Every structure is written in structure tokens, then in C-alpha cells.
Tab-separated table of N, CA and C in Angstrom:
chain	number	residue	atom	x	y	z
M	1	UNK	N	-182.217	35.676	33.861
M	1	UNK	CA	-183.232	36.620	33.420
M	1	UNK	C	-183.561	36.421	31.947
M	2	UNK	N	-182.573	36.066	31.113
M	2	UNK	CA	-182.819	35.864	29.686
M	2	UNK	C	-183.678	34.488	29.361
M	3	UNK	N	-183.210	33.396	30.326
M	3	UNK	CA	-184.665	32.484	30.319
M	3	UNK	C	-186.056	32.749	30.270
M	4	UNK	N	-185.960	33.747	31.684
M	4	UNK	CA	-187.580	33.884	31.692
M	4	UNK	C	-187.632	34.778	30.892
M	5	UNK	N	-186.996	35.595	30.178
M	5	UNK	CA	-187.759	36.785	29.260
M	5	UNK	C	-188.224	35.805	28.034
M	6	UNK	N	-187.870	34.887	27.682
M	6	UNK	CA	-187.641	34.198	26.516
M	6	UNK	C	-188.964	33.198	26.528
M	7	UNK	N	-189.394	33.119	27.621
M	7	UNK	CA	-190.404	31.904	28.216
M	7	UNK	C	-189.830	30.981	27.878
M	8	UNK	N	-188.786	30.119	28.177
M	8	UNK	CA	-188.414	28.916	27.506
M	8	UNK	C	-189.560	27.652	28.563
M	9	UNK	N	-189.573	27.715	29.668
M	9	UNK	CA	-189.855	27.149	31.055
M	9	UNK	C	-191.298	27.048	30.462
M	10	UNK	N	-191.944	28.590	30.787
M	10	UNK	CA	-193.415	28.622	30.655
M	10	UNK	C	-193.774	27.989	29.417
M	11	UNK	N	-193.276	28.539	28.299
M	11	UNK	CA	-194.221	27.908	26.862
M	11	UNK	C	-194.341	26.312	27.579
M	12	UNK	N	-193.259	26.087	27.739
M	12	UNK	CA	-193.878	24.528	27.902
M	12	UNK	C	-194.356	23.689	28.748
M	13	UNK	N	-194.146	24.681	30.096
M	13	UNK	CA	-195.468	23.642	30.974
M	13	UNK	C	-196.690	24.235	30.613
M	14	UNK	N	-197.033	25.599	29.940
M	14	UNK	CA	-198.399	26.248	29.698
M	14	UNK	C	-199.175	24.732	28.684
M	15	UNK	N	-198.558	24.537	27.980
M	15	UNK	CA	-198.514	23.715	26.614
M	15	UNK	C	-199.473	22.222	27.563
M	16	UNK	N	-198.516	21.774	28.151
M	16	UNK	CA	-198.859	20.994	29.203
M	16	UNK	C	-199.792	20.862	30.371
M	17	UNK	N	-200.642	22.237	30.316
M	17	UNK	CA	-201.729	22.562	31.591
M	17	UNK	C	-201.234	23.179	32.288
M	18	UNK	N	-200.208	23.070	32.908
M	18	UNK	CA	-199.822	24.341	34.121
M	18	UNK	C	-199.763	25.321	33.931
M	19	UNK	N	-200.079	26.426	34.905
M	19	UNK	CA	-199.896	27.907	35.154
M	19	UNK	C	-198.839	27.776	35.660
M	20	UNK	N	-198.055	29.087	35.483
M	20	UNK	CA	-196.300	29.384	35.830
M	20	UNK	C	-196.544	31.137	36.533
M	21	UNK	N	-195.877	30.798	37.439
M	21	UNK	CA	-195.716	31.878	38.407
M	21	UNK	C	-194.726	32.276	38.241
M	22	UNK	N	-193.943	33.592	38.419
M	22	UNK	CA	-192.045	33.811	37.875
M	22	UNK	C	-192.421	34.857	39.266
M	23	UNK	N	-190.960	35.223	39.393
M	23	UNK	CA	-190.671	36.424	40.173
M	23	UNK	C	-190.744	37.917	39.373
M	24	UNK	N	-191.673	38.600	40.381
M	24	UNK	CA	-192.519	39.377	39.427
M	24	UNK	C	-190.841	40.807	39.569
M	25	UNK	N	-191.070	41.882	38.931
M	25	UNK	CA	-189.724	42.851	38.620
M	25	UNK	C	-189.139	43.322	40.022
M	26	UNK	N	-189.853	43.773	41.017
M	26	UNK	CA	-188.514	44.210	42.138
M	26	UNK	C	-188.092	42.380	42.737
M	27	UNK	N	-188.395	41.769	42.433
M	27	UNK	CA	-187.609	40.519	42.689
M	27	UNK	C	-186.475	40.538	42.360
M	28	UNK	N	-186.517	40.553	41.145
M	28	UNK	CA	-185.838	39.993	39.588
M	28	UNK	C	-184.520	41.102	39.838
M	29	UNK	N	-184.986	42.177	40.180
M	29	UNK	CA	-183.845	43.387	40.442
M	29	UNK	C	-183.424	43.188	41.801
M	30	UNK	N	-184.167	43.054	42.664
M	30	UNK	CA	-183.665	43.375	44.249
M	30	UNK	C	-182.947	41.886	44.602
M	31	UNK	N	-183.208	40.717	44.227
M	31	UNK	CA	-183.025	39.204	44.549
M	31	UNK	C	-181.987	38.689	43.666
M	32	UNK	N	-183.343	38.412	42.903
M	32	UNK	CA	-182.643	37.107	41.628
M	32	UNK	C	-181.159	38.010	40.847
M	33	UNK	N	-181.559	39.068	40.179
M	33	UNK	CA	-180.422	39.364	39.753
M	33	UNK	C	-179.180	39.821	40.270
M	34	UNK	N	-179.236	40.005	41.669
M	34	UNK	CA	-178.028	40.253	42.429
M	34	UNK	C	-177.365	39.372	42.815
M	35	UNK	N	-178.149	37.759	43.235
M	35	UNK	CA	-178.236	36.869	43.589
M	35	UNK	C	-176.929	35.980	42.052
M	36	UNK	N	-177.390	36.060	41.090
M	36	UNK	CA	-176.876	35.509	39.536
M	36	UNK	C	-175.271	36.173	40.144
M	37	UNK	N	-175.598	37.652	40.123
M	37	UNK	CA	-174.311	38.425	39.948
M	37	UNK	C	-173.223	37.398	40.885
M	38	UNK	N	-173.579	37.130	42.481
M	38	UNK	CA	-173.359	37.072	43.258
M	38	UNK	C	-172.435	35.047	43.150
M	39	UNK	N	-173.509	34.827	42.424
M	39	UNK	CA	-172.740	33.014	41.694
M	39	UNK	C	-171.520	33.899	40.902
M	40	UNK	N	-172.101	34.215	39.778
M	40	UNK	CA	-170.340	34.417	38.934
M	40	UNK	C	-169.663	35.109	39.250
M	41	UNK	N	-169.441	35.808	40.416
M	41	UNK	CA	-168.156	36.222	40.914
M	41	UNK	C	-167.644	35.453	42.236
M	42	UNK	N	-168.299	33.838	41.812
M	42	UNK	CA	-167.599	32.665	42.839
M	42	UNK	C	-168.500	33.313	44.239
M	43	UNK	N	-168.948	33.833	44.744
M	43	UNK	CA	-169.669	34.160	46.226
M	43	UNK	C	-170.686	33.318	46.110
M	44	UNK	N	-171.103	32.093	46.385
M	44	UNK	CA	-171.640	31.084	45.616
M	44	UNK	C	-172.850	31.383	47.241
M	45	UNK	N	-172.040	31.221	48.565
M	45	UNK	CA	-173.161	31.215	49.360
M	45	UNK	C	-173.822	32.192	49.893
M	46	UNK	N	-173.761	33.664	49.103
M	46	UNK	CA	-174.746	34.855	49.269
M	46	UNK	C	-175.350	34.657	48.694
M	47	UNK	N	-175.388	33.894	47.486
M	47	UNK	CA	-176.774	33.640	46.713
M	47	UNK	C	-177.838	33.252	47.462
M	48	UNK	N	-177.702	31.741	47.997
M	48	UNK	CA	-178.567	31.226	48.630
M	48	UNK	C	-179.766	31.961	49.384
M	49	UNK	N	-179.430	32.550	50.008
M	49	UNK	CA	-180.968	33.614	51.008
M	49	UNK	C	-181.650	34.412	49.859
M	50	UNK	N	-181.190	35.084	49.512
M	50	UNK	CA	-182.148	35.488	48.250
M	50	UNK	C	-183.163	34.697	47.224
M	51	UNK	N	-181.874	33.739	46.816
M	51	UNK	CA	-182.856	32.707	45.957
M	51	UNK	C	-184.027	31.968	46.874
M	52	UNK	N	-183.570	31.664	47.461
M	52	UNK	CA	-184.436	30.924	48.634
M	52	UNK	C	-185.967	31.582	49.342
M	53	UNK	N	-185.375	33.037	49.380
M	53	UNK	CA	-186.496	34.033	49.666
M	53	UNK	C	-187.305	34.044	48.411
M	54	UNK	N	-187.059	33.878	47.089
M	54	UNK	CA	-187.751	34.466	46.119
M	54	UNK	C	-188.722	32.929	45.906
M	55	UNK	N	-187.964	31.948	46.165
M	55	UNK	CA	-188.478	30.591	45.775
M	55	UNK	C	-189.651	30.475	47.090
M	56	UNK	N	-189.598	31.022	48.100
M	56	UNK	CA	-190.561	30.613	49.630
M	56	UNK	C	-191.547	31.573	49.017
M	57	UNK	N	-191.494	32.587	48.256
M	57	UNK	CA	-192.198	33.802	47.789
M	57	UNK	C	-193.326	33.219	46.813
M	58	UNK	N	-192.556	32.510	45.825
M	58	UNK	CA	-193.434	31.627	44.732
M	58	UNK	C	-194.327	30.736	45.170
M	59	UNK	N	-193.795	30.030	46.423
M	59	UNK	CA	-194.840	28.808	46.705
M	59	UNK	C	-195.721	29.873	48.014
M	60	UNK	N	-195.492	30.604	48.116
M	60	UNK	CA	-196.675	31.707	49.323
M	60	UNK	C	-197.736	31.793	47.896
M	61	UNK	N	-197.322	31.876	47.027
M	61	UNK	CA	-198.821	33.031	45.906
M	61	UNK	C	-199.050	31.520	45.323
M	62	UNK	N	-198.645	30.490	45.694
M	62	UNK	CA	-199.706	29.303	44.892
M	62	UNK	C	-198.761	28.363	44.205
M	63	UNK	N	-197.274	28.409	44.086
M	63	UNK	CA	-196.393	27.372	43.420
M	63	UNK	C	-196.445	26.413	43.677
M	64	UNK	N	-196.680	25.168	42.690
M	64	UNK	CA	-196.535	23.423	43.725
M	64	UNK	C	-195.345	23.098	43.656
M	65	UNK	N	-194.155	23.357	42.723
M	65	UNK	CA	-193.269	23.194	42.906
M	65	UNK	C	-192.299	24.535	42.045
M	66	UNK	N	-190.612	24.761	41.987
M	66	UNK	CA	-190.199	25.862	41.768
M	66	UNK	C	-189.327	25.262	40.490
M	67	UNK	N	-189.320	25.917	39.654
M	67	UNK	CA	-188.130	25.546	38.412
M	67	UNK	C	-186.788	26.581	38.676
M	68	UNK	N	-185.572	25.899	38.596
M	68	UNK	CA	-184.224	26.853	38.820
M	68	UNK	C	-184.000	26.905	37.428
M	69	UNK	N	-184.667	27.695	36.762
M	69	UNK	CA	-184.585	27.774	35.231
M	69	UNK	C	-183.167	28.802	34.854
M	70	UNK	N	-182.360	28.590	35.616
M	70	UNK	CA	-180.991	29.475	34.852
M	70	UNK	C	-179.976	28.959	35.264
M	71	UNK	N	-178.809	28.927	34.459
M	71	UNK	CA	-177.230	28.392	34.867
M	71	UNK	C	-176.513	28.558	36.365
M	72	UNK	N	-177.162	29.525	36.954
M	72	UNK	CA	-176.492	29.924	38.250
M	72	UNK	C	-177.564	29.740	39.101
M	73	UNK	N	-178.646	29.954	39.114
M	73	UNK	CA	-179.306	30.052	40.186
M	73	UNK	C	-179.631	28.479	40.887
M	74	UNK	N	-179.114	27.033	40.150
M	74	UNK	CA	-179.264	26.198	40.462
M	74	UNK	C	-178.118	25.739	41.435
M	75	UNK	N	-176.931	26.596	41.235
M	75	UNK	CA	-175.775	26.556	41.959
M	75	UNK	C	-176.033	27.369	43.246
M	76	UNK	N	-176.683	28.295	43.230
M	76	UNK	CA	-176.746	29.305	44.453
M	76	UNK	C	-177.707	28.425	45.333
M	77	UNK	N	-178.766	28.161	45.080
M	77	UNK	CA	-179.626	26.954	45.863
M	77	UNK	C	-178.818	26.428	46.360
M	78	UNK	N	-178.039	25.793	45.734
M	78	UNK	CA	-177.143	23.923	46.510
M	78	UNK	C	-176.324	24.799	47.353
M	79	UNK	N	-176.081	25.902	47.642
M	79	UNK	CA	-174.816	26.263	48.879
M	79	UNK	C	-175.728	26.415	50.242
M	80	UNK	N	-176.799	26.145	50.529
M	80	UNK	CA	-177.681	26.087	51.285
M	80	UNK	C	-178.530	25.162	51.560
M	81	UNK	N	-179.139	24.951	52.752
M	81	UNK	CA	-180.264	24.168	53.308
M	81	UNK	C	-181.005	23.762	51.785
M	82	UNK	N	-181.383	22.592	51.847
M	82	UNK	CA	-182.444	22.021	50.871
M	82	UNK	C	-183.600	22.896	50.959
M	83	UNK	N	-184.471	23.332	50.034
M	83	UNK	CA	-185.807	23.573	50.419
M	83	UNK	C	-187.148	22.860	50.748
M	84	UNK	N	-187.745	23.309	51.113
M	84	UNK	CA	-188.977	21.917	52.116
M	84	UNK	C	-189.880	21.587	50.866
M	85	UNK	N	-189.827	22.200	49.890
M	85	UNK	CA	-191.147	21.782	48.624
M	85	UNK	C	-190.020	20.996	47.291
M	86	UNK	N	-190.851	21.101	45.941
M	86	UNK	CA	-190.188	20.140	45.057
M	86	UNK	C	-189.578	21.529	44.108
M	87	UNK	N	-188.405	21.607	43.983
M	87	UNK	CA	-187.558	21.752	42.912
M	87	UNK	C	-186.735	21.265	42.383
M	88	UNK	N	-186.945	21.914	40.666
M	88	UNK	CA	-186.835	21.147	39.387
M	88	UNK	C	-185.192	22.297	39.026
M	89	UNK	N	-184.384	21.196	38.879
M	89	UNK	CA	-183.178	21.785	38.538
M	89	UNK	C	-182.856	21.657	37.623
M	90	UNK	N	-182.475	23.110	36.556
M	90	UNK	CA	-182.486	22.371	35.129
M	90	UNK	C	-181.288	22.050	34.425
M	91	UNK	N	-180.242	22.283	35.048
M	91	UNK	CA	-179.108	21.987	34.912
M	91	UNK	C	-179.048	20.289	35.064
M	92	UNK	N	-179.249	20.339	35.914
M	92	UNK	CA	-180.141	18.596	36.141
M	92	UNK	C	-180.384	17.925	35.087
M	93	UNK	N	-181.948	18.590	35.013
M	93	UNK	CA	-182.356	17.770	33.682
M	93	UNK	C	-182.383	17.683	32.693
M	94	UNK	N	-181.224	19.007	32.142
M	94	UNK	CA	-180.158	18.926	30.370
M	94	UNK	C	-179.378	17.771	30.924
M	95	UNK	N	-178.390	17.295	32.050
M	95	UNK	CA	-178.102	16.546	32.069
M	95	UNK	C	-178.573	14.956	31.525
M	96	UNK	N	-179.673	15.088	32.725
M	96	UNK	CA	-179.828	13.813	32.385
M	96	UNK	C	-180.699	13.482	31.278
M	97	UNK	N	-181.090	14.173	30.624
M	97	UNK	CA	-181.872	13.979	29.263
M	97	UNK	C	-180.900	14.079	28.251
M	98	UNK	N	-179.290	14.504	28.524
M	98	UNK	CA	-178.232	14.445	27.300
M	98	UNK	C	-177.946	12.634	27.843
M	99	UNK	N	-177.468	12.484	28.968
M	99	UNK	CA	-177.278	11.132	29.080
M	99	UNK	C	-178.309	10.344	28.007
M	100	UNK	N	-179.309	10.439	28.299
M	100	UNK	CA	-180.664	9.511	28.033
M	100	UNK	C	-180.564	9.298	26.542
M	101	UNK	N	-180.384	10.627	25.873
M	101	UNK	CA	-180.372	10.714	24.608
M	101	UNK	C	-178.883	10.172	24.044
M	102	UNK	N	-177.947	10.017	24.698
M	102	UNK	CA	-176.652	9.374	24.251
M	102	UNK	C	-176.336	8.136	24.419
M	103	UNK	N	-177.497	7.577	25.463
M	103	UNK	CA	-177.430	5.889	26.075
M	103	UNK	C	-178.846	5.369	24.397
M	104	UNK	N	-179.311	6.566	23.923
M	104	UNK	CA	-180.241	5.603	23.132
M	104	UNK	C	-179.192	6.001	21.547
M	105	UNK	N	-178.483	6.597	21.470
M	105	UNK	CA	-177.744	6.762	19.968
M	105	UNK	C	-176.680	5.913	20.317
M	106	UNK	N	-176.144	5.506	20.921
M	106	UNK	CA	-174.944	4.592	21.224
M	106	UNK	C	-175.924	3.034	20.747
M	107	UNK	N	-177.215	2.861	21.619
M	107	UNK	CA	-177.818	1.827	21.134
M	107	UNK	C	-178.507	1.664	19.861
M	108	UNK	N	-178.578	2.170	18.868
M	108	UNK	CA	-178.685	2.720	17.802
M	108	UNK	C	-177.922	1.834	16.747
């Protein structure tokens, strides 16, 4: 929740042309944030249906693809079925953009 309050996600695909869709407040309360609760106290696969519901929710009102823009909610996804559209995991891609950035300072 402190991601999206923060726009970290949006400022920068807005920046980039895209419109950003989020889960609008009884989501965020009834879903996503029970869903978060539900990762850090290890219940890793109650997350999943919720997140999953909120993410099928985003691409119903027009999403082309979904960002898992928070520490847990990228974990609650993976205890479940893949989803049928494109999501962007960002746990992911701090990863692999710390790799990227440590394979070019090593070459340095």
C-alpha cells in the first residue's frame, strides 16, 4: 500500500505514456491488504485468490498488463496458478537490474 500511495510505479510509466490503473479503496481494504497481511504471517497460499481476483479486476477495466508493485504481493501470486495476461514482478526486476548494474561495475 505504501508503494502505491507514493506513486513510485505510476510516476514512471505516466512519464513513459501509459495510463496506470491501481486497485481502487474497498480493494485495497477488502483484498490487497488482507491478502499482504496474509504473506507475512507465512499463509503464503491465501493470498493467492485475492490477489488474483484484484489482478482479473484490473485487466476487466482495461489493464494490458499488471505490476506486483510490493514485497509480498509478488510472493502471494507465485503460490498459485500463473495468470493468463503479462505480469511485471518487481521483486524481479530490482533483481535483475541489481545484477545488470553489478555485471557493468565489476566491468568497469
Amino acid at each position: 500500500a505504501g508503494t502505491l500511495a507514493m506513486r513510485l510505479y505510476q510516476q514512471g510509466l505516466e512519464r513513459r505514456g501509459w495510463d496506470c490503473l491501481v486497485p481502487d479503496a474497498a480493494e485495497m481494504a477488502d483484498r490487497v491488504t488482507p491478502a499482504i497481511d496474509r504473506v507475512k504471517a507465512n499463509r503464503v497460499a491465501e493470498a493467492y485468490a485475492p490477489l488474483a481476483e484484484v489482478a482479473r479486476a484490473l485487466m476487466a477495466r482495461g489493464a494490458r498488463a499488471v505490476v506486483l508493485g510490493c514485497t509480498e504481493i509478488p510472493l502471494g501470486i507465485a503460490a498459485g496458478p500463473a495468470l493468463p495476461f503479462p505480469v511485471a514482478d518487481s521483486i524481479d526486476a530490482l533483481a535483475r537490474a541489481a545484477i545488470r548494474w553489478a555485471g557493468k561495475q565489476a566491468a568497469d
